[in-house]
Coordinates of C-alpha atoms and ligand atoms in Angstrom, one line a residue:
M214 CA 0.0 0.0 0.0
K215 CA 1.6 3.3 -1.1
T216 CA 1.1 6.3 1.2
S217 CA 3.4 8.7 -0.7
S218 CA 0.5 10.8 -2.0
F219 CA -1.2 10.7 1.4
N220 CA -1.0 13.9 3.4
K221 CA 0.5 12.4 6.6
K222 CA 1.0 15.6 8.5
A223 CA -2.6 16.7 8.0
F224 CA -3.9 13.2 8.9
Q225 CA -1.8 13.1 12.1
T226 CA -2.9 16.6 13.2
A227 CA -6.6 15.8 12.6
L228 CA -6.4 12.6 14.6
I229 CA -4.2 13.8 17.5
E230 CA -6.3 17.0 18.0
W231 CA -9.5 15.0 18.0
F232 CA -8.0 12.5 20.5
K233 CA -6.8 15.3 22.9
L234 CA -10.3 16.8 22.9
N235 CA -12.4 13.6 23.0
Q236 CA -10.4 10.9 24.8
R237 CA -12.2 9.1 27.7
Q238 CA -10.8 9.6 31.2
L239 CA -9.4 6.2 32.0
P240 CA -7.4 5.2 35.1
W241 CA -4.4 4.0 33.0
R242 CA -4.3 7.3 31.3
E243 CA -3.5 9.3 34.4
D244 CA 0.2 9.0 33.9
Q245 CA 2.7 7.4 31.6
D246 CA 3.8 4.7 34.0
P247 CA 4.9 1.8 31.6
Y248 CA 3.9 -0.8 34.2
K249 CA 0.3 0.5 34.2
V250 CA 0.2 0.8 30.4
W251 CA 1.4 -2.8 30.3
V252 CA -1.2 -4.1 32.8
S253 CA -4.0 -2.2 31.1
E254 CA -3.1 -3.4 27.6
I255 CA -3.0 -7.0 28.7
M256 CA -6.3 -6.7 30.5
L257 CA -7.9 -5.0 27.5
Q258 CA -7.0 -7.8 25.1
Q259 CA -10.2 -9.7 24.7
T260 CA -12.1 -7.6 27.4
Q261 CA -14.3 -4.5 27.2
V262 CA -13.1 -1.2 28.8
D263 CA -16.0 -1.0 31.2
T264 CA -15.2 -4.5 32.6
V265 CA -11.5 -3.8 32.8
I266 CA -11.7 -0.5 34.8
P267 CA -12.6 -2.0 38.3
Y268 CA -10.2 -4.9 37.8
F269 CA -7.4 -2.6 36.8
E270 CA -7.9 -0.3 39.8
H271 CA -8.0 -3.2 42.2
F272 CA -5.0 -4.9 40.6
I273 CA -2.8 -1.7 40.7
E274 CA -3.8 -1.2 44.3
Q275 CA -2.8 -4.7 45.2
F276 CA 0.3 -4.9 43.0
P277 CA 1.4 -1.2 42.5
D278 CA 4.7 -2.0 40.7
P279 CA 6.5 -4.8 38.9
N280 CA 8.4 -5.9 42.1
T281 CA 5.3 -6.3 44.2
L282 CA 3.6 -8.4 41.4
A283 CA 6.8 -10.4 40.9
D284 CA 6.9 -11.3 44.6
A285 CA 3.2 -12.2 44.8
D286 CA 1.9 -15.8 45.1
Q287 CA 0.5 -17.1 41.9
Q288 CA -2.9 -17.9 43.6
E289 CA -3.2 -14.3 44.8
V290 CA -2.5 -13.1 41.2
L291 CA -5.1 -15.5 39.7
K292 CA -7.6 -14.4 42.3
A293 CA -7.1 -10.8 41.3
W294 CA -7.8 -11.8 37.7
E295 CA -10.7 -14.1 38.5
G296 CA -13.6 -13.5 36.1
L297 CA -11.5 -11.7 33.4
G298 CA -10.8 -15.0 31.5
Y299 CA -8.0 -15.8 29.2
Y300 CA -5.8 -16.6 32.2
S301 CA -2.6 -17.3 30.3
R302 CA -2.4 -13.5 29.9
V303 CA -1.9 -13.0 33.7
R304 CA 0.4 -16.0 34.1
N305 CA 2.6 -14.6 31.3
L306 CA 2.5 -11.2 32.9
H307 CA 3.5 -12.6 36.3
T308 CA 6.5 -14.5 34.7
A309 CA 7.5 -11.4 32.8
V310 CA 7.6 -9.1 35.8
Q311 CA 9.7 -11.7 37.6
E312 CA 12.2 -11.3 34.8
V313 CA 11.9 -7.5 35.0
K314 CA 12.7 -7.7 38.7
E315 CA 15.7 -10.0 38.2
K316 CA 17.3 -8.5 35.1
Y317 CA 16.2 -4.9 35.1
H318 CA 15.9 -4.0 38.8
G319 CA 12.1 -3.7 38.5
E320 CA 12.2 -1.1 35.7
V321 CA 10.1 -2.0 32.6
P322 CA 12.8 -1.9 29.9
R323 CA 12.6 0.8 27.2
D324 CA 14.9 -1.1 24.9
R325 CA 12.8 -2.7 22.1
E326 CA 14.8 -6.0 22.1
Q327 CA 14.6 -6.5 25.8
L328 CA 10.9 -5.6 26.0
S329 CA 10.0 -8.0 23.1
K330 CA 11.7 -10.9 24.8
L331 CA 9.5 -10.7 27.9
K332 CA 6.8 -13.4 28.1
G333 CA 3.5 -12.4 26.7
V334 CA 4.7 -9.2 25.2
G335 CA 3.8 -9.5 21.5
P336 CA 4.0 -6.7 18.9
Y337 CA 0.8 -5.0 20.1
T338 CA 1.8 -4.8 23.8
L339 CA 5.3 -3.8 22.8
G340 CA 4.0 -1.0 20.6
A341 CA 1.6 0.2 23.2
I342 CA 4.3 0.4 25.9
M343 CA 6.9 1.9 23.6
S344 CA 4.6 4.6 22.2
I345 CA 2.3 5.4 25.2
A346 CA 4.9 5.2 28.0
Y347 CA 8.1 6.0 26.2
D348 CA 7.0 8.2 23.2
E349 CA 8.7 6.0 20.6
P350 CA 7.0 5.9 17.1
E351 CA 6.2 2.2 17.3
P352 CA 2.9 0.8 15.8
A353 CA 0.4 -0.7 18.2
V354 CA -2.1 -2.5 16.0
D355 CA -5.2 -4.1 17.7
G356 CA -8.6 -4.9 16.3
N357 CA -9.8 -1.3 16.5
V358 CA -6.8 0.0 14.7
M359 CA -7.1 -2.6 11.9
R360 CA -10.7 -1.7 11.4
V361 CA -9.9 2.1 11.1
I362 CA -6.9 1.6 8.9
S363 CA -8.6 -1.0 6.7
R364 CA -11.4 1.5 6.0
V365 CA -9.1 4.5 5.5
F366 CA -7.0 2.7 2.9
E367 CA -9.5 0.1 1.7
I368 CA -7.3 -2.8 2.6
D369 CA -8.6 -6.3 1.7
A370 CA -6.3 -8.3 4.0
D371 CA -8.2 -10.8 6.2
I372 CA -7.7 -9.5 9.8
A373 CA -8.5 -13.0 11.2
K374 CA -5.1 -14.1 9.7
A375 CA -2.1 -13.5 11.8
K376 CA 0.1 -12.6 8.8
S377 CA -2.2 -9.6 7.9
R378 CA -1.1 -7.8 11.0
K379 CA 2.3 -7.1 9.4
I380 CA 0.5 -5.2 6.6
F381 CA -1.2 -2.9 9.1
E382 CA 1.9 -2.5 11.2
S383 CA 4.1 -1.4 8.3
L384 CA 1.4 1.0 7.2
V385 CA 1.0 2.5 10.6
R386 CA 4.8 2.7 10.9
D387 CA 4.8 4.8 7.7
I388 CA 2.2 7.3 8.8
I389 CA 2.7 7.5 12.6
S390 CA 3.5 10.9 14.2
E391 CA 7.2 11.1 15.3
E392 CA 6.3 14.1 17.5
D393 CA 3.5 12.5 19.4
P394 CA 3.3 8.7 18.7
S395 CA 1.4 8.2 22.0
S396 CA -1.6 10.4 21.0
F397 CA -1.4 9.1 17.5
N398 CA -1.7 5.4 18.5
Q399 CA -4.2 6.1 21.2
G400 CA -6.2 8.3 18.8
L401 CA -6.5 5.4 16.3
M402 CA -7.6 3.0 19.1
E403 CA -10.1 5.5 20.5
L404 CA -11.5 6.4 17.1
G405 CA -12.1 2.7 16.5
A406 CA -13.7 2.3 19.9
L407 CA -16.0 5.4 19.8
I408 CA -16.6 6.5 16.1
C409 CA -15.4 3.9 13.6
R410 CA -17.4 1.2 15.2
P411 CA -17.8 -2.3 13.5
K412 CA -21.4 -1.5 12.6
N413 CA -22.8 1.9 11.5
P414 CA -19.6 4.0 11.9
Q415 CA -20.4 7.6 12.7
C416 CA -18.6 9.0 9.7
E417 CA -20.3 12.4 10.1
L418 CA -18.4 12.9 13.4
C419 CA -15.1 11.5 12.2
P420 CA -12.0 13.7 12.2
I421 CA -10.3 11.8 9.4
Q422 CA -13.3 11.5 7.1
S423 CA -11.6 13.5 4.3
F424 CA -8.8 10.9 4.3
C425 CA -11.0 7.9 4.3
R426 CA -11.3 6.0 1.0
A427 CA -14.1 3.7 2.3
Y428 CA -16.1 6.9 3.2
Q429 CA -15.5 8.3 -0.3
Q430 CA -16.6 5.0 -1.9
N431 CA -19.4 4.4 0.6
S432 CA -17.8 1.0 1.2
Q433 CA -17.4 1.1 5.0
S434 CA -19.4 -2.0 5.5
N435 CA -17.0 -4.0 3.3
Y436 CA -14.1 -3.4 5.8
P437 CA -12.4 -4.9 7.7
V438 CA -12.4 -8.2 5.8
K439 CA -12.7 -11.0 8.4
S440 CA -13.1 -14.7 7.8
K441 CA -15.4 -16.6 10.2
A442 CA -13.9 -18.0 13.4
K443 CA -14.0 -21.8 13.9
K444 CA -16.9 -23.1 15.8
Q445 CA -16.4 -23.8 19.5
I446 CA -16.3 -27.5 20.5
P447 CA -19.0 -28.4 23.0
F448 CA -18.1 -30.3 26.2
Y449 CA -20.7 -31.7 28.7
Y450 CA -19.9 -32.3 32.3
Y451 CA -21.5 -33.3 35.6
V452 CA -20.2 -31.2 38.5
F453 CA -20.4 -32.6 42.0
V454 CA -20.5 -30.3 45.1
L455 CA -19.8 -32.7 47.9
E456 CA -20.6 -31.3 51.4
N457 CA -19.8 -33.2 54.6
K458 CA -21.8 -32.9 57.9
S459 CA -19.4 -30.2 59.1
G460 CA -20.4 -28.0 56.1
E461 CA -17.0 -28.5 54.4
I462 CA -17.0 -28.8 50.6
L463 CA -14.5 -30.7 48.4
I464 CA -12.6 -28.6 45.9
E465 CA -9.7 -29.5 43.7
Q466 CA -7.0 -27.6 41.8
R467 CA -6.7 -27.9 38.1
P468 CA -3.3 -29.0 36.7
E469 CA -0.4 -26.5 36.3
S470 CA -0.8 -26.3 32.5
G471 CA -3.6 -26.3 30.0
L472 CA -7.1 -24.6 30.2
L473 CA -7.6 -22.7 33.5
A474 CA -4.3 -24.0 34.9
G475 CA -4.0 -23.5 38.7
F476 CA -7.6 -22.6 39.2
W477 CA -9.9 -24.4 41.7
Q478 CA -13.1 -26.2 40.9
F479 CA -15.6 -28.7 42.1
P480 CA -15.0 -32.2 40.8
M481 CA -16.2 -32.7 37.3
V482 CA -16.8 -35.8 35.1
E483 CA -17.4 -35.7 31.4
Q484 CA -21.0 -36.8 30.7
K485 CA -20.0 -39.2 27.9
E486 CA -18.1 -41.2 30.5
L487 CA -21.2 -41.6 32.7
D488 CA -24.8 -42.4 32.2
Q489 CA -27.1 -40.1 34.3
S490 CA -28.8 -43.1 35.9
L491 CA -25.5 -44.2 37.3
I492 CA -24.5 -40.9 38.9
L493 CA -25.2 -42.0 42.5
P494 CA -23.3 -45.4 42.5
F495 CA -20.5 -43.7 40.6
V496 CA -19.9 -40.9 43.1
E497 CA -20.3 -43.3 46.0
E498 CA -17.6 -45.5 44.6
I499 CA -15.2 -42.9 43.3
F500 CA -15.3 -40.7 46.4
Q501 CA -16.0 -43.6 48.8
I502 CA -19.0 -41.8 50.4
D503 CA -22.5 -42.5 51.5
V504 CA -24.8 -40.0 49.9
Q505 CA -27.6 -38.8 52.2
E506 CA -29.2 -36.2 50.1
I507 CA -28.8 -35.2 46.4
N508 CA -30.2 -32.1 44.8
Q509 CA -29.8 -31.0 41.2
L510 CA -28.9 -27.3 40.9
K511 CA -29.4 -25.0 37.9
S512 CA -27.4 -26.1 34.9
I513 CA -24.7 -23.7 33.6
K514 CA -23.4 -22.9 30.2
H515 CA -20.1 -21.1 29.6
I516 CA -18.5 -20.1 26.3
F517 CA -14.7 -20.0 26.1
S518 CA -12.9 -18.7 22.9
H519 CA -12.6 -22.2 21.4
L520 CA -15.0 -24.4 23.4
T521 CA -18.2 -24.4 25.5
W522 CA -18.9 -26.1 28.8
S523 CA -22.4 -27.3 29.7
L524 CA -22.5 -28.2 33.4
D525 CA -25.2 -30.3 35.1
V526 CA -24.6 -29.6 38.8
Y527 CA -25.4 -31.9 41.7
H528 CA -25.2 -30.9 45.4
L529 CA -24.6 -34.0 47.5
K530 CA -24.7 -34.1 51.3
V531 CA -22.6 -36.9 52.9
D532 CA -21.2 -37.8 56.3
T533 CA -17.5 -37.8 55.7
I534 CA -15.3 -37.0 52.7
H535 CA -11.8 -38.5 52.4
M536 CA -9.4 -36.5 50.3
K537 CA -7.6 -38.6 47.7
S538 CA -4.8 -36.4 46.6
D539 CA -2.7 -33.3 47.3
N540 CA -4.6 -31.1 44.9
Q541 CA -7.8 -31.4 47.0
R542 CA -9.1 -29.3 49.9
L543 CA -12.1 -29.4 52.2
V544 CA -13.3 -25.8 52.6
K545 CA -16.2 -24.1 54.3
L546 CA -18.6 -22.3 52.1
D547 CA -17.7 -18.8 53.4
Q548 CA -14.0 -19.6 52.8
L549 CA -14.4 -20.5 49.1
A550 CA -13.9 -16.9 48.1
K551 CA -10.3 -17.1 49.1
Y552 CA -9.6 -19.5 46.2
P553 CA -9.6 -18.5 42.5
F554 CA -12.4 -20.2 40.6
P555 CA -13.2 -20.0 36.9
V556 CA -16.5 -18.1 36.1
P557 CA -18.7 -21.2 35.6
H558 CA -17.7 -22.6 39.0
Q559 CA -18.3 -19.2 40.6
K560 CA -21.8 -19.5 39.2
V561 CA -22.1 -22.8 41.1
I562 CA -20.9 -21.1 44.3
N563 CA -23.6 -18.4 43.9
Q564 CA -26.2 -21.1 43.9
L565 CA -25.0 -22.7 47.2
Ligands
LIG670 S1 -14.9 8.1 7.8 FE1 -16.2 6.5 8.7 S2 -15.3 4.6 7.9 FE2 -13.7 6.2 7.6 S3 -12.5 6.2 9.4 FE3 -14.0 7.7 9.8 S4 -15.7 6.6 10.9 FE4 -14.3 5.0 9.9

């Protein structure tokens, strides 16, 4: 894509002036602290701004700098992220700040190479930290930016394909403001979030309308080009809430790797492994318990990015529960909140 005939200076000025006047007041915009920019950008991947704000405030209060986060226990960190989903984000962040503490005395590096080697810091996060915190003209291309740029230049590249990002990055690198890359990048993101929305972009309010080819051609709805995501694979489980006569409930920790690694949950069994009519003898044998009362709670459905969980939940009252392995605990109902649980299991807790 050639941008030689494109009036970059006028484009930058229009975008930056608009951003300065119209930007939302967000807690991570209060200063240029690279750690706060980093945390906010990681949270904002896959999550809406309104959801992120209270999590961000709480997270920064609990872990105000890289060293505090580096020293925190993994369970504490997962607990602070509980409900935000995509937990590999926070596990990578935790590992990365430990490296920042060890190698860089707790200072987020401003060196591009060093920054890019930290776990979980991909081109977007790198660009956001470099430009917003350190005023370096580095592209930060997220979904909002790809949408705006694809419309302005009528770019046909499929944004669902990882390799397309390079096309957008090289274009932004070509037109980014050297004087104020922070406002330029944030301006593109903000314009995508507020004006150049996926459906019905508000072109009449857009500061870069006169530069926009899609507006001139009335082709906004053709951009961005995005192929359909793969369908989520459905999984069906029985969930067992076992409660002994002292009111203690059996929970178990998920393995250290894979989906929801390190989180706690109630025991689950895939439904294809067990006929519903055999639930009672199955749990009595597996957990070596005598069930005195069994109640079915509301079923729960949860959609992850690539799979769904459908949970049929049973609350079983028993005399005694014997723990079978180190990853299990017996916990009173009012103490469950101390452990990080994935959202579908939090929904089970809310029913108890
Ligand atoms: S003119 Fe419309 S389509 Fe073009 S960038 Fe602005 S809001 Fe988006």
